[in-house]
Amino acid sequence: METTEADERLKIFGGCMKTRNVQALAADHNALTADILERYIRPEMAVDDVLLDNCSEEIPVIDMSTLMDEVSREEEASKLKFACEDWGFFQLVNHGVPEKVIEELKEDLMGFYDLPLEKREEVAQLPGDLEGYGQAFIASEEQKLDWADMLYLFTQPPHFRNYKHWPSQPPSFRDSLENYSNATYKVAHSILGFMATNLGIKRETISEIHGSQTVRINYYPPCANGHDKMIGLSPHSDGCGLTLLLQVNPVSGLQIRRNGKWLPIVPLPGALIVNIGDALEILTNGRYKSIEHRAVINAKEERISIAALHSPSFEKTVGPLAEIVGEGTPLFKSVTMTEYTKLFFSQKKLYGKKMVQLLKLNP
Ligand code: OGA
Ligand code: NI
């Protein structure tokens, strides 16, 4: 029965402590008392905030249409290889997600955030659940908080969709998200295929493992009196295998850890930002590495992003692939995706390269 399957997932994910809606807090100057503001102020921003010179390095740009074309493929595939080995992050252009699909989703997301709080909270997370509108990784009343609201949804496989968590306003929201999910799922699997070929293994190997997609929609309100002391999304690497990030409005905020410093990423118009997550680092036995990143906030403008997170299916094993380890030594433990997910969410905070650290075998 459908409910038992959803119940199973509840047990795997656990829930999150309820917290204030940040969009509402940002909109009401009286609500943001010194006490509340304090919960969002991050002392580490003062010491940790070393930015790499914006112009010194640019993340690689991969052109999907060149990759799809048999004549031009080889050179683009080697660019992809370099991007995966050296960066763990790249921009993907001409990715094939139709502009209409992206525009419709953007419009519906803006529409959702324009709704009054009570309407948005119709899809609020329920106690003990992570899906829906709220936040993740909050375990205490003292813990520092991220300046953002999250809408987290299961999107693939289709029978995992739990529509009670999907906004029904604007009325086209669900269709728009479904279309976007289907299109990005295809792109992600195509990229996973090229990655496998680059790694010298069968094209389908990594793709076949990654049967799941969730989306994490991030809303970062502006904050005039604290934007440089707050964080929108704490430093983390993604627990999944492959992330495709779409910037919904043209406000920057994503920064990636590069040579010990934070490098701001300015998305190219229409591009998807692709990054490697912990599960892929583990599957490739460290040949591809997940990269820490964070989101900072803006003094005046809101920022919205949507991360499509592609992960191994629950019954699959997350561990170094035998074809890649070969005669070498596995660097990580192997666990089922169910165990992996439980571990990921049982640690109620985001930090560094969490899953890579937790599963590393001692040398
Ligand atoms: C994420 C993420 C970055 C951003 O959702 O995992 O890293 O720019 N988002 O919103
Ligand atoms: Ni992330």
mmCIF file of C-alpha atoms and ligand atoms in Angstrom:
data_model
loop_
_atom_site.group_PDB
_atom_site.id
_atom_site.type_symbol
_atom_site.label_atom_id
_atom_site.label_comp_id
_atom_site.label_asym_id
_atom_site.label_seq_id
_atom_site.Cartn_x
_atom_site.Cartn_y
_atom_site.Cartn_z
ATOM 1 C CA MET A 1 0.000 0.000 0.000
ATOM 2 C CA GLU A 2 1.162 3.482 -0.809
ATOM 3 C CA THR A 3 0.996 4.713 2.772
ATOM 4 C CA THR A 4 3.276 2.022 4.105
ATOM 5 C CA GLU A 5 5.902 2.938 1.568
ATOM 6 C CA ALA A 6 5.643 6.589 2.578
ATOM 7 C CA ASP A 7 5.788 5.505 6.236
ATOM 8 C CA GLU A 8 8.971 3.568 5.525
ATOM 9 C CA ARG A 9 10.505 6.684 4.055
ATOM 10 C CA LEU A 10 9.439 8.680 7.109
ATOM 11 C CA LYS A 11 11.413 6.284 9.278
ATOM 12 C CA ILE A 12 14.453 6.713 7.059
ATOM 13 C CA PHE A 13 14.361 10.496 6.929
ATOM 14 C CA GLY A 14 13.057 11.457 10.334
ATOM 15 C CA GLY A 15 11.886 14.995 10.865
ATOM 16 C CA CYS A 16 13.068 18.421 11.726
ATOM 17 C CA MET A 17 12.300 20.714 14.632
ATOM 18 C CA LYS A 18 9.836 23.403 13.633
ATOM 19 C CA THR A 19 11.317 26.823 13.212
ATOM 20 C CA ARG A 20 10.168 30.302 12.251
ATOM 21 C CA ASN A 21 9.331 31.076 8.674
ATOM 22 C CA VAL A 22 12.233 33.258 7.587
ATOM 23 C CA GLN A 23 10.401 34.945 4.728
ATOM 24 C CA ALA A 24 7.773 36.156 7.215
ATOM 25 C CA LEU A 25 10.462 37.208 9.667
ATOM 26 C CA ALA A 26 12.258 39.224 7.002
ATOM 27 C CA ALA A 27 9.043 40.947 5.960
ATOM 28 C CA ASP A 28 8.177 42.177 9.462
ATOM 29 C CA HIS A 29 10.725 44.517 11.049
ATOM 30 C CA ASN A 30 9.106 44.238 14.461
ATOM 31 C CA ALA A 31 9.340 40.449 14.443
ATOM 32 C CA LEU A 32 13.099 40.461 14.076
ATOM 33 C CA THR A 33 14.005 41.230 17.688
ATOM 34 C CA ALA A 34 17.635 41.241 18.822
ATOM 35 C CA ASP A 35 17.073 37.845 20.460
ATOM 36 C CA ILE A 36 15.772 36.251 17.320
ATOM 37 C CA LEU A 37 18.382 37.923 15.119
ATOM 38 C CA GLU A 38 21.063 36.438 17.359
ATOM 39 C CA ARG A 39 20.024 32.907 16.311
ATOM 40 C CA TYR A 40 21.011 33.742 12.739
ATOM 41 C CA ILE A 41 24.279 35.574 13.383
ATOM 42 C CA ARG A 42 27.253 33.363 12.546
ATOM 43 C CA PRO A 43 30.503 34.423 14.214
ATOM 44 C CA GLU A 44 32.440 32.139 11.858
ATOM 45 C CA MET A 45 31.551 34.411 8.946
ATOM 46 C CA ALA A 46 34.008 36.986 10.290
ATOM 47 C CA VAL A 47 36.985 34.612 10.248
ATOM 48 C CA ASP A 48 35.959 32.214 7.510
ATOM 49 C CA ASP A 49 34.976 34.714 4.932
ATOM 50 C CA VAL A 50 38.051 34.628 2.732
ATOM 51 C CA LEU A 51 36.970 35.100 -0.827
ATOM 52 C CA LEU A 52 38.992 34.074 -3.809
ATOM 53 C CA ASP A 53 39.443 36.850 -6.273
ATOM 54 C CA ASN A 54 36.434 36.623 -8.516
ATOM 55 C CA CYS A 55 38.442 37.003 -11.678
ATOM 56 C CA SER A 56 41.238 34.594 -10.861
ATOM 57 C CA GLU A 57 39.369 31.442 -11.817
ATOM 58 C CA GLU A 58 36.180 30.515 -13.613
ATOM 59 C CA ILE A 59 34.415 27.213 -13.137
ATOM 60 C CA PRO A 60 34.367 25.078 -16.288
ATOM 61 C CA VAL A 61 31.497 25.400 -18.752
ATOM 62 C CA ILE A 62 30.305 22.216 -20.432
ATOM 63 C CA ASP A 63 28.122 22.337 -23.524
ATOM 64 C CA MET A 64 25.665 19.469 -23.524
ATOM 65 C CA SER A 65 24.821 19.839 -27.209
ATOM 66 C CA THR A 66 28.498 19.405 -28.115
ATOM 67 C CA LEU A 67 28.618 16.365 -25.852
ATOM 68 C CA MET A 68 25.584 14.849 -27.574
ATOM 69 C CA ASP A 69 27.055 15.339 -31.042
ATOM 70 C CA GLU A 70 29.161 12.357 -32.070
ATOM 71 C CA VAL A 71 31.456 14.495 -34.216
ATOM 72 C CA SER A 72 32.386 16.979 -31.504
ATOM 73 C CA ARG A 73 31.944 14.709 -28.489
ATOM 74 C CA GLU A 74 35.497 13.723 -27.759
ATOM 75 C CA GLU A 75 36.876 17.133 -26.916
ATOM 76 C CA GLU A 76 33.865 18.087 -24.784
ATOM 77 C CA ALA A 77 34.052 14.753 -22.955
ATOM 78 C CA SER A 78 37.638 15.443 -22.010
ATOM 79 C CA LYS A 79 36.585 18.892 -20.751
ATOM 80 C CA LEU A 80 33.947 17.129 -18.661
ATOM 81 C CA LYS A 81 36.580 14.746 -17.307
ATOM 82 C CA PHE A 82 38.757 17.654 -16.242
ATOM 83 C CA ALA A 83 35.771 19.437 -14.691
ATOM 84 C CA CYS A 84 34.941 16.322 -12.631
ATOM 85 C CA GLU A 85 38.501 15.578 -11.556
ATOM 86 C CA ASP A 86 39.687 19.080 -10.889
ATOM 87 C CA TRP A 87 36.579 21.029 -9.887
ATOM 88 C CA GLY A 88 33.639 18.832 -8.914
ATOM 89 C CA PHE A 89 31.485 21.742 -10.136
ATOM 90 C CA PHE A 90 30.660 23.034 -13.591
ATOM 91 C CA GLN A 91 28.081 25.052 -15.493
ATOM 92 C CA LEU A 92 26.056 23.167 -18.045
ATOM 93 C CA VAL A 93 24.775 25.095 -21.069
ATOM 94 C CA ASN A 94 22.568 23.926 -23.942
ATOM 95 C CA HIS A 95 21.407 21.213 -21.544
ATOM 96 C CA GLY A 96 18.177 20.544 -23.377
ATOM 97 C CA VAL A 97 15.741 21.361 -20.569
ATOM 98 C CA PRO A 98 13.246 23.404 -22.621
ATOM 99 C CA GLU A 99 13.187 27.091 -21.812
ATOM 100 C CA LYS A 100 9.411 26.892 -21.493
ATOM 101 C CA VAL A 101 9.705 24.249 -18.761
ATOM 102 C CA ILE A 102 12.147 26.421 -16.835
ATOM 103 C CA GLU A 103 10.131 29.608 -17.278
ATOM 104 C CA GLU A 104 6.900 27.951 -16.143
ATOM 105 C CA LEU A 105 8.528 26.574 -13.034
ATOM 106 C CA LYS A 106 10.138 29.910 -12.230
ATOM 107 C CA GLU A 107 6.822 31.665 -12.556
ATOM 108 C CA ASP A 108 5.020 29.170 -10.344
ATOM 109 C CA LEU A 109 7.739 29.339 -7.712
ATOM 110 C CA MET A 110 7.503 33.130 -7.631
ATOM 111 C CA GLY A 111 3.753 32.686 -7.405
ATOM 112 C CA PHE A 112 4.097 30.336 -4.448
ATOM 113 C CA TYR A 113 6.339 32.735 -2.532
ATOM 114 C CA ASP A 114 3.911 35.579 -3.258
ATOM 115 C CA LEU A 115 1.151 33.725 -1.401
ATOM 116 C CA PRO A 116 0.372 34.752 2.170
ATOM 117 C CA LEU A 117 2.093 32.678 4.868
ATOM 118 C CA GLU A 118 -1.076 30.695 5.774
ATOM 119 C CA LYS A 119 -1.411 29.578 2.167
ATOM 120 C CA ARG A 120 2.249 28.604 1.905
ATOM 121 C CA GLU A 121 1.970 26.714 5.167
ATOM 122 C CA GLU A 122 -0.697 24.447 3.712
ATOM 123 C CA VAL A 123 2.272 22.340 2.654
ATOM 124 C CA ALA A 124 4.256 22.870 5.874
ATOM 125 C CA GLN A 125 6.291 19.901 7.122
ATOM 126 C CA LEU A 126 4.369 17.741 9.542
ATOM 127 C CA PRO A 127 5.966 16.717 12.839
ATOM 128 C CA GLY A 128 8.473 13.943 12.225
ATOM 129 C CA ASP A 129 8.527 14.519 8.470
ATOM 130 C CA LEU A 130 11.081 16.214 6.268
ATOM 131 C CA GLU A 131 9.063 16.593 3.086
ATOM 132 C CA GLY A 132 7.222 19.863 2.623
ATOM 133 C CA TYR A 133 7.833 23.482 3.523
ATOM 134 C CA GLY A 134 10.097 24.199 6.502
ATOM 135 C CA GLN A 135 13.733 23.497 7.237
ATOM 136 C CA ALA A 136 16.145 20.591 7.697
ATOM 137 C CA PHE A 137 18.784 19.720 10.259
ATOM 138 C CA ILE A 138 17.504 21.533 13.313
ATOM 139 C CA ALA A 139 17.830 19.692 16.598
ATOM 140 C CA SER A 140 17.942 22.296 19.372
ATOM 141 C CA GLU A 141 16.610 25.662 20.468
ATOM 142 C CA GLU A 142 20.162 26.992 20.727
ATOM 143 C CA GLN A 143 21.579 25.949 17.393
ATOM 144 C CA LYS A 144 22.468 28.657 14.874
ATOM 145 C CA LEU A 145 20.041 28.824 11.973
ATOM 146 C CA ASP A 146 20.264 29.342 8.242
ATOM 147 C CA TRP A 147 18.505 32.421 6.854
ATOM 148 C CA ALA A 148 16.235 30.532 4.460
ATOM 149 C CA ASP A 149 13.083 28.470 4.052
ATOM 150 C CA MET A 150 13.193 25.103 2.351
ATOM 151 C CA LEU A 151 10.607 23.220 0.312
ATOM 152 C CA TYR A 152 11.713 19.603 0.031
ATOM 153 C CA LEU A 153 9.926 17.117 -2.222
ATOM 154 C CA PHE A 154 10.347 13.620 -3.601
ATOM 155 C CA THR A 155 10.059 13.808 -7.387
ATOM 156 C CA GLN A 156 11.417 10.511 -8.810
ATOM 157 C CA PRO A 157 10.500 7.742 -9.192
ATOM 158 C CA PRO A 158 6.986 9.086 -9.892
ATOM 159 C CA HIS A 159 5.297 6.713 -7.428
ATOM 160 C CA PHE A 160 7.325 8.301 -4.599
ATOM 161 C CA ARG A 161 5.565 11.624 -5.137
ATOM 162 C CA ASN A 162 3.512 12.559 -2.163
ATOM 163 C CA TYR A 163 1.220 15.266 -3.503
ATOM 164 C CA LYS A 164 -0.032 16.386 -0.107
ATOM 165 C CA HIS A 165 3.358 18.101 0.244
ATOM 166 C CA TRP A 166 3.208 19.685 -3.220
ATOM 167 C CA PRO A 167 1.770 23.209 -3.368
ATOM 168 C CA SER A 168 -1.590 23.340 -5.146
ATOM 169 C CA GLN A 169 -1.240 27.087 -5.631
ATOM 170 C CA PRO A 170 -0.519 28.420 -8.197
ATOM 171 C CA PRO A 171 -2.713 25.771 -9.875
ATOM 172 C CA SER A 172 -0.052 24.888 -12.459
ATOM 173 C CA PHE A 173 2.671 24.373 -9.808
ATOM 174 C CA ARG A 174 2.504 20.568 -9.788
ATOM 175 C CA ASP A 175 2.593 20.227 -13.576
ATOM 176 C CA SER A 176 5.470 22.674 -13.819
ATOM 177 C CA LEU A 177 7.500 20.838 -11.209
ATOM 178 C CA GLU A 178 6.737 17.466 -12.785
ATOM 179 C CA ASN A 179 7.888 18.669 -16.200
ATOM 180 C CA TYR A 180 11.026 20.156 -14.728
ATOM 181 C CA SER A 181 11.738 17.023 -12.719
ATOM 182 C CA ASN A 182 11.387 14.751 -15.760
ATOM 183 C CA ALA A 183 13.622 16.955 -17.884
ATOM 184 C CA THR A 184 16.395 17.366 -15.289
ATOM 185 C CA TYR A 185 16.293 13.656 -14.430
ATOM 186 C CA LYS A 186 17.060 12.895 -18.089
ATOM 187 C CA VAL A 187 19.902 15.410 -18.199
ATOM 188 C CA ALA A 188 21.414 14.082 -14.959
ATOM 189 C CA HIS A 189 21.357 10.519 -16.269
ATOM 190 C CA SER A 190 22.911 11.544 -19.522
ATOM 191 C CA ILE A 191 25.746 13.281 -17.624
ATOM 192 C CA LEU A 192 26.171 10.222 -15.376
ATOM 193 C CA GLY A 193 26.569 8.165 -18.569
ATOM 194 C CA PHE A 194 29.334 10.414 -19.912
ATOM 195 C CA MET A 195 31.025 10.373 -16.509
ATOM 196 C CA ALA A 196 31.034 6.559 -16.461
ATOM 197 C CA THR A 197 32.556 6.415 -19.949
ATOM 198 C CA ASN A 198 35.203 8.898 -18.824
ATOM 199 C CA LEU A 199 35.936 6.645 -15.847
ATOM 200 C CA GLY A 200 36.440 3.696 -18.187
ATOM 201 C CA ILE A 201 33.399 1.735 -16.983
ATOM 202 C CA LYS A 202 30.153 0.742 -18.674
ATOM 203 C CA ARG A 203 28.031 3.733 -19.573
ATOM 204 C CA GLU A 204 24.968 2.552 -17.585
ATOM 205 C CA THR A 205 26.754 1.532 -14.383
ATOM 206 C CA ILE A 206 26.390 4.741 -12.355
ATOM 207 C CA SER A 207 23.144 5.839 -13.956
ATOM 208 C CA GLU A 208 21.398 2.557 -13.097
ATOM 209 C CA ILE A 209 22.183 3.031 -9.419
ATOM 210 C CA HIS A 210 20.712 6.550 -9.324
ATOM 211 C CA GLY A 211 16.958 5.910 -9.445
ATOM 212 C CA SER A 212 15.909 8.708 -7.120
ATOM 213 C CA GLN A 213 15.475 12.446 -7.389
ATOM 214 C CA THR A 214 14.411 14.885 -4.694
ATOM 215 C CA VAL A 215 14.199 18.637 -5.030
ATOM 216 C CA ARG A 216 15.267 21.134 -2.449
ATOM 217 C CA ILE A 217 13.845 24.555 -3.194
ATOM 218 C CA ASN A 218 15.609 27.308 -1.301
ATOM 219 C CA TYR A 219 14.167 30.721 -0.528
ATOM 220 C CA TYR A 220 16.695 33.205 0.853
ATOM 221 C CA PRO A 221 15.056 36.473 1.942
ATOM 222 C CA PRO A 222 17.161 39.633 1.933
ATOM 223 C CA CYS A 223 18.412 41.018 5.242
ATOM 224 C CA ALA A 224 19.680 44.585 5.273
ATOM 225 C CA ASN A 225 21.009 44.552 8.820
ATOM 226 C CA GLY A 226 22.890 41.282 8.894
ATOM 227 C CA HIS A 227 23.416 39.861 5.445
ATOM 228 C CA ASP A 228 27.189 39.757 5.851
ATOM 229 C CA LYS A 229 26.973 38.023 9.238
ATOM 230 C CA MET A 230 24.411 35.389 8.266
ATOM 231 C CA ILE A 231 24.413 32.300 6.084
ATOM 232 C CA GLY A 232 21.631 31.234 3.753
ATOM 233 C CA LEU A 233 22.791 27.640 3.599
ATOM 234 C CA SER A 234 25.582 26.330 5.849
ATOM 235 C CA PRO A 235 28.746 24.963 4.257
ATOM 236 C CA HIS A 236 28.150 21.378 3.125
ATOM 237 C CA SER A 237 28.727 18.954 0.340
ATOM 238 C CA ASP A 238 25.629 17.294 -1.082
ATOM 239 C CA GLY A 239 24.916 13.794 0.219
ATOM 240 C CA CYS A 240 23.512 12.681 -3.133
ATOM 241 C CA GLY A 241 25.421 11.615 -6.234
ATOM 242 C CA LEU A 242 24.752 14.455 -8.664
ATOM 243 C CA THR A 243 23.082 17.842 -8.171
ATOM 244 C CA LEU A 244 21.649 20.122 -10.839
ATOM 245 C CA LEU A 245 21.042 23.600 -9.481
ATOM 246 C CA LEU A 246 18.869 26.187 -11.141
ATOM 247 C CA GLN A 247 18.982 29.751 -10.072
ATOM 248 C CA VAL A 248 15.376 30.970 -10.211
ATOM 249 C CA ASN A 249 16.121 34.708 -10.180
ATOM 250 C CA PRO A 250 19.335 36.438 -11.212
ATOM 251 C CA VAL A 251 20.762 37.083 -7.729
ATOM 252 C CA SER A 252 24.080 35.427 -6.878
ATOM 253 C CA GLY A 253 24.842 33.707 -3.601
ATOM 254 C CA LEU A 254 26.412 30.322 -4.263
ATOM 255 C CA GLN A 255 30.061 29.973 -3.249
ATOM 256 C CA ILE A 256 32.250 26.912 -3.555
ATOM 257 C CA ARG A 257 35.335 25.880 -1.588
ATOM 258 C CA ARG A 258 38.316 26.095 -3.876
ATOM 259 C CA ASN A 259 41.902 25.907 -2.585
ATOM 260 C CA GLY A 260 40.736 26.663 0.939
ATOM 261 C CA LYS A 261 38.821 29.810 -0.029
ATOM 262 C CA TRP A 262 35.275 30.619 -1.091
ATOM 263 C CA LEU A 263 34.777 31.251 -4.784
ATOM 264 C CA PRO A 264 31.529 33.017 -5.767
ATOM 265 C CA ILE A 265 29.744 31.443 -8.716
ATOM 266 C CA VAL A 266 27.917 33.652 -11.169
ATOM 267 C CA PRO A 267 25.570 31.461 -13.214
ATOM 268 C CA LEU A 268 25.533 31.978 -16.958
ATOM 269 C CA PRO A 269 22.046 32.850 -18.215
ATOM 270 C CA GLY A 270 20.063 29.659 -18.696
ATOM 271 C CA ALA A 271 22.790 27.408 -17.295
ATOM 272 C CA LEU A 272 22.405 24.627 -14.758
ATOM 273 C CA ILE A 273 25.123 24.365 -12.135
ATOM 274 C CA VAL A 274 26.160 20.736 -11.785
ATOM 275 C CA ASN A 275 28.082 19.317 -8.856
ATOM 276 C CA ILE A 276 29.340 16.018 -7.550
ATOM 277 C CA GLY A 277 27.985 14.816 -4.229
ATOM 278 C CA ASP A 278 29.371 12.498 -1.548
ATOM 279 C CA ALA A 279 27.680 9.372 -2.953
ATOM 280 C CA LEU A 280 29.526 9.791 -6.257
ATOM 281 C CA GLU A 281 32.833 10.394 -4.498
ATOM 282 C CA ILE A 282 32.289 7.116 -2.643
ATOM 283 C CA LEU A 283 31.145 5.154 -5.733
ATOM 284 C CA THR A 284 34.181 6.352 -7.713
ATOM 285 C CA ASN A 285 36.461 5.523 -4.768
ATOM 286 C CA GLY A 286 37.551 9.146 -4.572
ATOM 287 C CA ARG A 287 38.360 9.678 -8.250
ATOM 288 C CA TYR A 288 35.677 12.328 -8.374
ATOM 289 C CA LYS A 289 35.330 14.473 -5.282
ATOM 290 C CA SER A 290 32.372 16.229 -3.753
ATOM 291 C CA ILE A 291 33.010 19.904 -3.118
ATOM 292 C CA GLU A 292 31.906 21.972 -0.163
ATOM 293 C CA HIS A 293 29.692 24.919 -0.950
ATOM 294 C CA ARG A 294 27.419 27.394 0.803
ATOM 295 C CA ALA A 295 24.900 30.100 0.006
ATOM 296 C CA VAL A 296 25.275 33.659 1.245
ATOM 297 C CA ILE A 297 22.453 36.168 1.361
ATOM 298 C CA ASN A 298 21.826 39.541 -0.084
ATOM 299 C CA ALA A 299 21.102 42.846 1.683
ATOM 300 C CA LYS A 300 18.294 43.931 -0.608
ATOM 301 C CA GLU A 301 17.136 41.124 -2.839
ATOM 302 C CA GLU A 302 15.582 37.750 -2.237
ATOM 303 C CA ARG A 303 17.187 34.748 -3.863
ATOM 304 C CA ILE A 304 15.522 31.511 -4.987
ATOM 305 C CA SER A 305 17.228 28.345 -6.143
ATOM 306 C CA ILE A 306 16.135 24.810 -6.866
ATOM 307 C CA ALA A 307 18.471 21.871 -6.393
ATOM 308 C CA ALA A 308 17.536 18.607 -8.119
ATOM 309 C CA LEU A 309 19.363 15.962 -6.106
ATOM 310 C CA HIS A 310 19.988 12.612 -7.817
ATOM 311 C CA SER A 311 20.697 9.744 -5.468
ATOM 312 C CA PRO A 312 21.094 5.985 -5.486
ATOM 313 C CA SER A 313 17.803 4.107 -4.987
ATOM 314 C CA PHE A 314 17.219 2.908 -1.421
ATOM 315 C CA GLU A 315 17.962 -0.746 -2.206
ATOM 316 C CA LYS A 316 21.250 -0.006 -3.998
ATOM 317 C CA THR A 317 24.658 -0.178 -2.374
ATOM 318 C CA VAL A 318 26.725 2.948 -1.878
ATOM 319 C CA GLY A 319 30.347 1.868 -1.871
ATOM 320 C CA PRO A 320 33.392 1.914 -4.140
ATOM 321 C CA LEU A 321 32.494 0.243 -7.458
ATOM 322 C CA ALA A 322 34.459 -2.973 -8.021
ATOM 323 C CA GLU A 323 35.106 -1.923 -11.649
ATOM 324 C CA ILE A 324 36.815 1.228 -10.410
ATOM 325 C CA VAL A 325 38.690 -0.192 -7.412
ATOM 326 C CA GLY A 326 40.147 -3.010 -9.527
ATOM 327 C CA GLU A 327 43.321 -4.219 -7.848
ATOM 328 C CA GLY A 328 43.400 -1.089 -5.700
ATOM 329 C CA THR A 329 42.123 -0.505 -2.168
ATOM 330 C CA PRO A 330 38.580 0.602 -1.393
ATOM 331 C CA LEU A 331 38.709 3.856 0.530
ATOM 332 C CA PHE A 332 35.140 3.742 1.829
ATOM 333 C CA LYS A 333 32.730 1.392 3.561
ATOM 334 C CA SER A 334 29.809 0.012 1.543
ATOM 335 C CA VAL A 335 26.291 0.498 2.917
ATOM 336 C CA THR A 336 22.818 0.286 1.447
ATOM 337 C CA MET A 337 21.277 3.594 0.416
ATOM 338 C CA THR A 338 18.696 3.095 3.156
ATOM 339 C CA GLU A 339 21.458 2.948 5.779
ATOM 340 C CA TYR A 340 23.264 5.827 4.084
ATOM 341 C CA THR A 341 20.169 8.039 4.186
ATOM 342 C CA LYS A 342 19.456 7.195 7.827
ATOM 343 C CA LEU A 343 23.014 8.132 8.730
ATOM 344 C CA PHE A 344 22.815 11.353 6.714
ATOM 345 C CA PHE A 345 19.654 12.553 8.439
ATOM 346 C CA SER A 346 20.365 11.165 11.926
ATOM 347 C CA GLN A 347 23.221 13.645 12.192
ATOM 348 C CA LYS A 348 21.080 16.709 12.576
ATOM 349 C CA LYS A 349 23.433 19.171 10.990
ATOM 350 C CA LEU A 350 25.142 19.971 7.739
ATOM 351 C CA TYR A 351 28.898 20.189 7.833
ATOM 352 C CA GLY A 352 31.872 19.706 5.570
ATOM 353 C CA LYS A 353 31.868 16.532 3.532
ATOM 354 C CA LYS A 354 29.729 14.654 6.005
ATOM 355 C CA MET A 355 29.119 11.292 4.319
ATOM 356 C CA VAL A 356 32.625 11.069 2.891
ATOM 357 C CA GLN A 357 33.993 11.558 6.407
ATOM 358 C CA LEU A 358 31.571 9.117 8.008
ATOM 359 C CA LEU A 359 32.233 6.295 5.548
ATOM 360 C CA LYS A 360 35.971 6.702 5.071
ATOM 361 C CA LEU A 361 37.898 3.550 5.960
ATOM 362 C CA ASN A 362 40.848 4.145 8.245
ATOM 363 C CA PRO A 363 44.102 3.884 6.345
HETATM 364 C C1 OGA B 1 21.630 22.923 -1.999
HETATM 365 C C2 OGA B 1 22.561 24.031 -2.318
HETATM 366 C C3 OGA B 1 22.923 26.255 -3.135
HETATM 367 C C4 OGA B 1 22.182 27.479 -3.547
HETATM 368 O O1 OGA B 1 20.406 23.137 -2.079
HETATM 369 O O2 OGA B 1 22.140 21.832 -1.661
HETATM 370 O O3 OGA B 1 23.731 23.871 -2.152
HETATM 371 O O4 OGA B 1 22.813 28.303 -4.208
HETATM 372 N N1 OGA B 1 22.058 25.193 -2.767
HETATM 373 O O5 OGA B 1 21.023 27.632 -3.197
HETATM 374 NI NI NI B 2 24.218 21.821 -1.810
#
